[in-house]
PDB file of C-alpha atoms in Angstrom:
ATOM      1  CA  MET A   1       0.107   0.086  -0.178  1.00  0.00           C
ATOM      2  CA  THR A   2       1.398   3.521  -0.928  1.00  0.00           C
ATOM      3  CA  ALA A   3       1.941   5.677   1.940  1.00  0.00           C
ATOM      4  CA  ARG A   4      -0.432   8.807   1.526  1.00  0.00           C
ATOM      5  CA  VAL A   5      -2.207  11.869   3.345  1.00  0.00           C
ATOM      6  CA  ARG A   6      -5.306  10.507   4.395  1.00  0.00           C
ATOM      7  CA  SER A   7      -6.300  13.797   5.675  1.00  0.00           C
ATOM      8  CA  VAL A   8      -5.048  17.389   6.713  1.00  0.00           C
ATOM      9  CA  ASN A   9      -6.525  18.519   9.981  1.00  0.00           C
ATOM     10  CA  VAL A  10      -6.509  21.831  11.854  1.00  0.00           C
ATOM     11  CA  GLY A  11      -8.365  23.036  15.104  1.00  0.00           C
ATOM     12  CA  ARG A  12      -9.956  25.985  16.187  1.00  0.00           C
ATOM     13  CA  ALA A  13      -9.868  27.588  19.539  1.00  0.00           C
ATOM     14  CA  GLU A  14     -12.379  26.230  21.827  1.00  0.00           C
ATOM     15  CA  THR A  15     -12.681  25.982  25.685  1.00  0.00           C
ATOM     16  CA  ALA A  16     -10.433  23.271  27.197  1.00  0.00           C
ATOM     17  CA  PRO A  17     -12.170  20.430  28.636  1.00  0.00           C
ATOM     18  CA  THR A  18     -10.059  20.272  31.916  1.00  0.00           C
ATOM     19  CA  LYS A  19      -9.263  23.917  32.406  1.00  0.00           C
ATOM     20  CA  ARG A  20     -12.132  26.294  31.571  1.00  0.00           C
ATOM     21  CA  ASP A  21      -9.812  29.373  31.665  1.00  0.00           C
ATOM     22  CA  ARG A  22      -7.821  28.001  29.001  1.00  0.00           C
ATOM     23  CA  LEU A  23      -8.053  27.258  25.246  1.00  0.00           C
ATOM     24  CA  THR A  24      -7.193  24.508  23.284  1.00  0.00           C
ATOM     25  CA  GLY A  25      -7.078  23.456  19.681  1.00  0.00           C
ATOM     26  CA  ILE A  26      -6.798  19.945  20.250  1.00  0.00           C
ATOM     27  CA  ARG A  27     -10.063  18.980  18.590  1.00  0.00           C
ATOM     28  CA  LYS A  28      -8.702  18.767  14.805  1.00  0.00           C
ATOM     29  CA  ARG A  29     -11.085  18.388  11.871  1.00  0.00           C
ATOM     30  CA  PRO A  30     -10.087  17.528   8.291  1.00  0.00           C
ATOM     31  CA  VAL A  31     -10.005  20.485   5.748  1.00  0.00           C
ATOM     32  CA  GLU A  32     -10.367  20.480   2.103  1.00  0.00           C
ATOM     33  CA  GLY A  33      -7.897  21.874  -0.360  1.00  0.00           C
ATOM     34  CA  PRO A  34      -4.336  22.578   0.192  1.00  0.00           C
ATOM     35  CA  VAL A  35      -2.922  23.799   3.463  1.00  0.00           C
ATOM     36  CA  GLU A  36       0.153  25.943   3.992  1.00  0.00           C
ATOM     37  CA  VAL A  37       3.003  24.289   5.846  1.00  0.00           C
ATOM     38  CA  ARG A  38       5.654  26.675   7.323  1.00  0.00           C
ATOM     39  CA  GLU A  39       8.227  26.779   9.919  1.00  0.00           C
ATOM     40  CA  PRO A  40       6.392  28.332  13.043  1.00  0.00           C
ATOM     41  CA  GLY A  41       9.573  29.279  14.891  1.00  0.00           C
ATOM     42  CA  PRO A  42      10.116  29.006  18.477  1.00  0.00           C
ATOM     43  CA  ARG A  43       7.420  28.485  21.025  1.00  0.00           C
ATOM     44  CA  LYS A  44       7.762  31.703  22.628  1.00  0.00           C
ATOM     45  CA  GLY A  45       6.723  34.387  20.166  1.00  0.00           C
ATOM     46  CA  GLY A  46       6.400  32.097  17.292  1.00  0.00           C
ATOM     47  CA  LEU A  47       3.414  31.066  15.240  1.00  0.00           C
ATOM     48  CA  GLY A  48       2.608  28.011  17.121  1.00  0.00           C
ATOM     49  CA  SER A  49       1.451  25.523  14.893  1.00  0.00           C
ATOM     50  CA  GLY A  50       3.167  24.790  11.392  1.00  0.00           C
ATOM     51  CA  LEU A  51      -0.037  24.640   9.615  1.00  0.00           C
ATOM     52  CA  THR A  52      -1.802  27.601   8.692  1.00  0.00           C
ATOM     53  CA  GLY A  53      -5.169  28.110  10.337  1.00  0.00           C
ATOM     54  CA  ASP A  54      -4.312  25.400  13.369  1.00  0.00           C
ATOM     55  CA  PHE A  55      -4.947  26.883  16.815  1.00  0.00           C
ATOM     56  CA  ILE A  56      -2.230  25.818  19.523  1.00  0.00           C
ATOM     57  CA  GLY A  57      -3.695  26.666  23.169  1.00  0.00           C
ATOM     58  CA  ASP A  58      -0.757  26.060  25.451  1.00  0.00           C
ATOM     59  CA  ALA A  59       2.162  27.455  23.373  1.00  0.00           C
ATOM     60  CA  LYS A  60       4.572  26.620  26.576  1.00  0.00           C
ATOM     61  CA  TYR A  61       4.276  22.854  25.879  1.00  0.00           C
ATOM     62  CA  HIS A  62       3.034  22.463  22.185  1.00  0.00           C
ATOM     63  CA  GLY A  63       3.866  23.626  18.933  1.00  0.00           C
ATOM     64  CA  GLY A  64       7.157  25.454  17.865  1.00  0.00           C
ATOM     65  CA  THR A  65       9.904  24.218  15.651  1.00  0.00           C
ATOM     66  CA  ASP A  66      10.003  20.820  16.981  1.00  0.00           C
ATOM     67  CA  GLN A  67       6.386  20.227  17.251  1.00  0.00           C
ATOM     68  CA  ALA A  68       5.473  22.099  14.193  1.00  0.00           C
ATOM     69  CA  VAL A  69       3.313  19.136  12.766  1.00  0.00           C
ATOM     70  CA  TYR A  70       1.881  16.062  14.342  1.00  0.00           C
ATOM     71  CA  ALA A  71       1.246  12.850  12.379  1.00  0.00           C
ATOM     72  CA  PHE A  72      -0.682   9.654  13.409  1.00  0.00           C
ATOM     73  CA  ALA A  73      -1.604   6.591  11.357  1.00  0.00           C
ATOM     74  CA  ARG A  74      -5.174   5.903  10.368  1.00  0.00           C
ATOM     75  CA  GLU A  75      -4.361   2.127  10.936  1.00  0.00           C
ATOM     76  CA  GLU A  76      -3.936   3.205  14.820  1.00  0.00           C
ATOM     77  CA  LEU A  77      -6.845   4.934  14.882  1.00  0.00           C
ATOM     78  CA  ASP A  78      -8.762   1.982  13.578  1.00  0.00           C
ATOM     79  CA  PHE A  79      -7.291  -0.123  16.282  1.00  0.00           C
ATOM     80  CA  TRP A  80      -8.696   2.239  19.141  1.00  0.00           C
ATOM     81  CA  GLU A  81     -11.906   2.415  17.387  1.00  0.00           C
ATOM     82  CA  ARG A  82     -12.212  -1.219  18.106  1.00  0.00           C
ATOM     83  CA  GLU A  83     -10.733  -1.243  21.605  1.00  0.00           C
ATOM     84  CA  LEU A  84     -13.160   1.725  22.729  1.00  0.00           C
ATOM     85  CA  GLY A  85     -15.996   0.602  20.542  1.00  0.00           C
ATOM     86  CA  ARG A  86     -16.607   4.262  19.132  1.00  0.00           C
ATOM     87  CA  GLU A  87     -15.760   6.162  15.877  1.00  0.00           C
ATOM     88  CA  LEU A  88     -12.905   8.062  15.786  1.00  0.00           C
ATOM     89  CA  PRO A  89     -12.663  10.357  12.720  1.00  0.00           C
ATOM     90  CA  ASP A  90      -9.560  11.629  11.356  1.00  0.00           C
ATOM     91  CA  GLY A  91      -8.034  14.389  13.617  1.00  0.00           C
ATOM     92  CA  SER A  92      -9.486  12.718  16.911  1.00  0.00           C
ATOM     93  CA  PHE A  93      -6.230  12.396  18.520  1.00  0.00           C
ATOM     94  CA  GLY A  94      -5.247  15.853  17.766  1.00  0.00           C
ATOM     95  CA  GLU A  95      -3.069  15.101  14.681  1.00  0.00           C
ATOM     96  CA  ASN A  96      -2.619  17.538  11.938  1.00  0.00           C
ATOM     97  CA  LEU A  97      -1.657  14.717   9.392  1.00  0.00           C
ATOM     98  CA  THR A  98      -3.651  11.488   9.568  1.00  0.00           C
ATOM     99  CA  LEU A  99      -1.825   9.043   7.360  1.00  0.00           C
ATOM    100  CA  SER A 100      -2.473   5.598   5.577  1.00  0.00           C
ATOM    101  CA  GLY A 101      -0.195   2.836   4.636  1.00  0.00           C
ATOM    102  CA  LEU A 102       2.794   4.204   6.699  1.00  0.00           C
ATOM    103  CA  ASP A 103       3.683   2.788  10.102  1.00  0.00           C
ATOM    104  CA  VAL A 104       4.434   6.131  11.661  1.00  0.00           C
ATOM    105  CA  ASP A 105       5.645   4.550  14.890  1.00  0.00           C
ATOM    106  CA  ASP A 106       8.355   2.739  12.972  1.00  0.00           C
ATOM    107  CA  ALA A 107       9.997   6.064  12.338  1.00  0.00           C
ATOM    108  CA  ARG A 108      13.380   7.011  13.434  1.00  0.00           C
ATOM    109  CA  LEU A 109      14.383  10.212  14.976  1.00  0.00           C
ATOM    110  CA  GLY A 110      15.842  12.290  11.926  1.00  0.00           C
ATOM    111  CA  ASP A 111      13.784  10.587   9.185  1.00  0.00           C
ATOM    112  CA  VAL A 112      12.943  12.761   6.470  1.00  0.00           C
ATOM    113  CA  TRP A 113       9.424  12.646   4.669  1.00  0.00           C
ATOM    114  CA  ARG A 114       8.326  14.307   1.360  1.00  0.00           C
ATOM    115  CA  ILE A 115       4.886  15.289   0.630  1.00  0.00           C
ATOM    116  CA  GLY A 116       4.710  17.173  -2.403  1.00  0.00           C
ATOM    117  CA  ASP A 117       6.972  20.168  -2.021  1.00  0.00           C
ATOM    118  CA  VAL A 118       6.870  20.008   1.695  1.00  0.00           C
ATOM    119  CA  LEU A 119      10.035  18.132   3.663  1.00  0.00           C
ATOM    120  CA  LEU A 120       9.347  17.203   7.390  1.00  0.00           C
ATOM    121  CA  GLN A 121      11.834  15.645   9.635  1.00  0.00           C
ATOM    122  CA  VAL A 122      10.584  13.328  12.646  1.00  0.00           C
ATOM    123  CA  THR A 123      11.589  14.845  15.957  1.00  0.00           C
ATOM    124  CA  ASP A 124      10.166  13.236  18.619  1.00  0.00           C
ATOM    125  CA  ALA A 125       7.159  11.270  19.978  1.00  0.00           C
ATOM    126  CA  ARG A 126       4.002  12.575  21.359  1.00  0.00           C
ATOM    127  CA  VAL A 127       3.739  12.265  25.281  1.00  0.00           C
ATOM    128  CA  PRO A 128      -0.179  12.589  26.141  1.00  0.00           C
ATOM    129  CA  CYS A 129      -1.331  15.342  28.350  1.00  0.00           C
ATOM    130  CA  GLY A 130      -4.286  16.103  30.716  1.00  0.00           C
ATOM    131  CA  THR A 131      -6.119  17.826  27.698  1.00  0.00           C
ATOM    132  CA  PHE A 132      -6.015  14.685  25.597  1.00  0.00           C
ATOM    133  CA  ARG A 133      -7.421  12.769  28.391  1.00  0.00           C
ATOM    134  CA  GLY A 134     -10.407  15.362  29.111  1.00  0.00           C
ATOM    135  CA  VAL A 135     -11.020  15.206  25.151  1.00  0.00           C
ATOM    136  CA  MET A 136     -11.093  11.484  25.033  1.00  0.00           C
ATOM    137  CA  GLN A 137     -13.465  10.853  28.066  1.00  0.00           C
ATOM    138  CA  VAL A 138     -12.222   7.501  28.699  1.00  0.00           C
ATOM    139  CA  ARG A 139     -11.453   6.309  32.063  1.00  0.00           C
ATOM    140  CA  GLY A 140      -7.759   5.377  32.457  1.00  0.00           C
ATOM    141  CA  TRP A 141      -7.074   6.887  29.139  1.00  0.00           C
ATOM    142  CA  LEU A 142      -3.540   7.988  29.576  1.00  0.00           C
ATOM    143  CA  ARG A 143      -2.593   4.835  31.079  1.00  0.00           C
ATOM    144  CA  ARG A 144      -4.009   2.761  28.452  1.00  0.00           C
ATOM    145  CA  PHE A 145      -2.512   5.114  25.618  1.00  0.00           C
ATOM    146  CA  THR A 146       0.845   4.753  27.174  1.00  0.00           C
ATOM    147  CA  GLU A 147       0.807   1.299  27.555  1.00  0.00           C
ATOM    148  CA  ARG A 148      -0.007   0.962  23.932  1.00  0.00           C
ATOM    149  CA  GLY A 149       3.220   2.851  23.295  1.00  0.00           C
ATOM    150  CA  ARG A 150       2.347   3.937  19.809  1.00  0.00           C
ATOM    151  CA  SER A 151       2.121   7.910  19.897  1.00  0.00           C
ATOM    152  CA  GLY A 152       2.691   8.898  16.663  1.00  0.00           C
ATOM    153  CA  ALA A 153       5.357  11.248  15.592  1.00  0.00           C
ATOM    154  CA  TYR A 154       6.168  15.161  15.761  1.00  0.00           C
ATOM    155  CA  LEU A 155       7.662  16.804  12.840  1.00  0.00           C
ATOM    156  CA  LYS A 156       9.703  19.881  12.018  1.00  0.00           C
ATOM    157  CA  VAL A 157       9.357  21.724   8.814  1.00  0.00           C
ATOM    158  CA  LEU A 158      12.618  21.665   6.550  1.00  0.00           C
ATOM    159  CA  ALA A 159      10.913  23.060   3.410  1.00  0.00           C
ATOM    160  CA  PRO A 160       7.631  24.903   3.431  1.00  0.00           C
ATOM    161  CA  GLY A 161       4.904  24.344   0.781  1.00  0.00           C
ATOM    162  CA  THR A 162       1.486  22.985   0.952  1.00  0.00           C
ATOM    163  CA  VAL A 163      -0.171  19.655   1.746  1.00  0.00           C
ATOM    164  CA  ARG A 164      -3.606  18.160   0.730  1.00  0.00           C
ATOM    165  CA  ALA A 165      -5.177  14.796   1.387  1.00  0.00           C
ATOM    166  CA  GLY A 166      -4.234  12.215  -1.139  1.00  0.00           C
ATOM    167  CA  GLN A 167      -0.629  12.905  -1.584  1.00  0.00           C
ATOM    168  CA  PRO A 168       1.838  10.308  -1.200  1.00  0.00           C
ATOM    169  CA  VAL A 169       4.320  10.358   1.470  1.00  0.00           C
ATOM    170  CA  GLU A 170       7.827   9.462   0.580  1.00  0.00           C
ATOM    171  CA  LEU A 171      10.596   8.452   2.711  1.00  0.00           C
ATOM    172  CA  VAL A 172      13.547  10.490   1.417  1.00  0.00           C
ATOM    173  CA  ARG A 173      16.092   9.928   4.357  1.00  0.00           C
ATOM    174  CA  ARG A 174      16.189   6.842   6.764  1.00  0.00           C
ATOM    175  CA  ALA A 175      18.264   7.611   9.884  1.00  0.00           C
ATOM    176  CA  GLU A 176      21.282   5.490  10.164  1.00  0.00           C
ATOM    177  CA  HIS A 177      21.005   5.053  14.026  1.00  0.00           C
ATOM    178  CA  GLY A 178      18.160   2.996  15.463  1.00  0.00           C
ATOM    179  CA  VAL A 179      16.622   5.533  17.868  1.00  0.00           C
ATOM    180  CA  GLY A 180      13.034   5.370  17.006  1.00  0.00           C
ATOM    181  CA  VAL A 181       9.862   7.177  17.855  1.00  0.00           C
ATOM    182  CA  VAL A 182       8.935   4.162  20.345  1.00  0.00           C
ATOM    183  CA  ASP A 183      12.279   4.542  22.038  1.00  0.00           C
ATOM    184  CA  ALA A 184      11.761   8.309  22.508  1.00  0.00           C
ATOM    185  CA  PHE A 185       8.113   7.592  23.971  1.00  0.00           C
ATOM    186  CA  ARG A 186       9.189   4.874  26.288  1.00  0.00           C
ATOM    187  CA  ALA A 187      12.213   7.178  27.719  1.00  0.00           C
ATOM    188  CA  GLN A 188       9.892   9.890  28.496  1.00  0.00           C
ATOM    189  CA  THR A 189       7.177   7.978  30.177  1.00  0.00           C
ATOM    190  CA  THR A 190       7.919   4.508  31.529  1.00  0.00           C
ATOM    191  CA  GLU A 191      11.448   4.188  31.128  1.00  0.00           C
ATOM    192  CA  ARG A 192      12.934   7.338  31.800  1.00  0.00           C
ATOM    193  CA  ASP A 193      16.385   5.637  32.734  1.00  0.00           C
ATOM    194  CA  ARG A 194      16.539   5.059  29.003  1.00  0.00           C
ATOM    195  CA  LEU A 195      16.770   8.767  28.244  1.00  0.00           C
ATOM    196  CA  PRO A 196      20.543   8.846  27.925  1.00  0.00           C
ATOM    197  CA  ASP A 197      20.202   6.194  25.199  1.00  0.00           C
ATOM    198  CA  LEU A 198      18.499   8.704  22.923  1.00  0.00           C
ATOM    199  CA  LEU A 199      21.892  10.685  22.712  1.00  0.00           C
ATOM    200  CA  HIS A 200      22.731   7.897  20.074  1.00  0.00           C
ATOM    201  CA  ALA A 201      20.654   9.721  17.742  1.00  0.00           C
ATOM    202  CA  GLY A 202      23.467  12.239  17.558  1.00  0.00           C
ATOM    203  CA  GLU A 203      22.683  15.352  15.402  1.00  0.00           C
ATOM    204  CA  ASP A 204      19.262  14.038  14.816  1.00  0.00           C
ATOM    205  CA  LEU A 205      18.174  14.373  18.318  1.00  0.00           C
ATOM    206  CA  CYS A 206      16.013  17.656  18.520  1.00  0.00           C
ATOM    207  CA  ASP A 207      17.051  20.599  21.056  1.00  0.00           C
ATOM    208  CA  GLN A 208      14.020  19.703  23.012  1.00  0.00           C
ATOM    209  CA  LEU A 209      14.872  16.195  23.688  1.00  0.00           C
ATOM    210  CA  ARG A 210      18.694  17.163  24.211  1.00  0.00           C
ATOM    211  CA  ARG A 211      17.662  19.717  26.759  1.00  0.00           C
ATOM    212  CA  ARG A 212      15.426  17.203  28.633  1.00  0.00           C
ATOM    213  CA  ILE A 213      18.171  14.666  28.807  1.00  0.00           C
ATOM    214  CA  GLU A 214      20.763  17.289  30.220  1.00  0.00           C
ATOM    215  CA  LYS A 215      18.149  18.380  32.767  1.00  0.00           C
ATOM    216  CA  GLU A 216      17.579  14.515  33.997  1.00  0.00           C
ATOM    217  CA  ALA A 217      21.210  14.200  34.079  1.00  0.00           C
ATOM    218  CA  ARG A 218      21.611  17.070  36.367  1.00  0.00           C
ATOM    219  CA  ALA A 219      19.103  15.882  38.557  1.00  0.00           C
ATOM    220  CA  ALA A 220      20.610  12.550  38.939  1.00  0.00           C
ATOM    221  CA  ALA A 221      23.783  14.087  39.665  1.00  0.00           C
ATOM    222  CA  ARG A 222      22.326  16.127  42.645  1.00  0.00           C
ATOM    223  CA  ARG A 223      20.496  12.992  43.955  1.00  0.00           C
ATOM    224  CA  ALA A 224      23.823  11.289  44.046  1.00  0.00           C
ATOM    225  CA  GLU A 225      25.603  13.997  46.138  1.00  0.00           C
TER     226      GLU A 225
END
């Protein structure tokens, strides 16, 4: 099966389900026609999302260069439809790109994908938050999602352009190291002692993850004193 963009999804500003005094754009919905994809800049003072028309509510923890675009596999949404016994339309997990025919979680940090004239690079796994739990309204959702360990991938924009549903997704660079999205997810959730292992990704390790590893190392050093 050819890897393709099944839908391009953006979210509008609405009240967050867990914090009524905050706005969120986690409820993404498919849009028709081409959508501009650009480098949003840093979290503070940047554009937030890499997709025009997509709202980022909590810019302290979401969006920015290393999380410009979020991709998730349609096949994984299908798995959760069966598990939860309910329909999950494209965009249900807050993803900007719902992809089909591509094992998103098999990606390695640093992999580069081409969609039309857009180049995207895999930077990190998606770690679930309280807003995601509130939107899903499933008892024990964060635990279940974490146990599954297939989080989808965050992407940075290497070359801007437009994307639309139906376009093929081409892998143009496969990272030579073996550090994958699943490794990044586990290291940031249930197996935090594996964080230093992510350094094997070398230059493919995004700044955000590198800072997290350094912070963890400093904390470990203080505990050892």
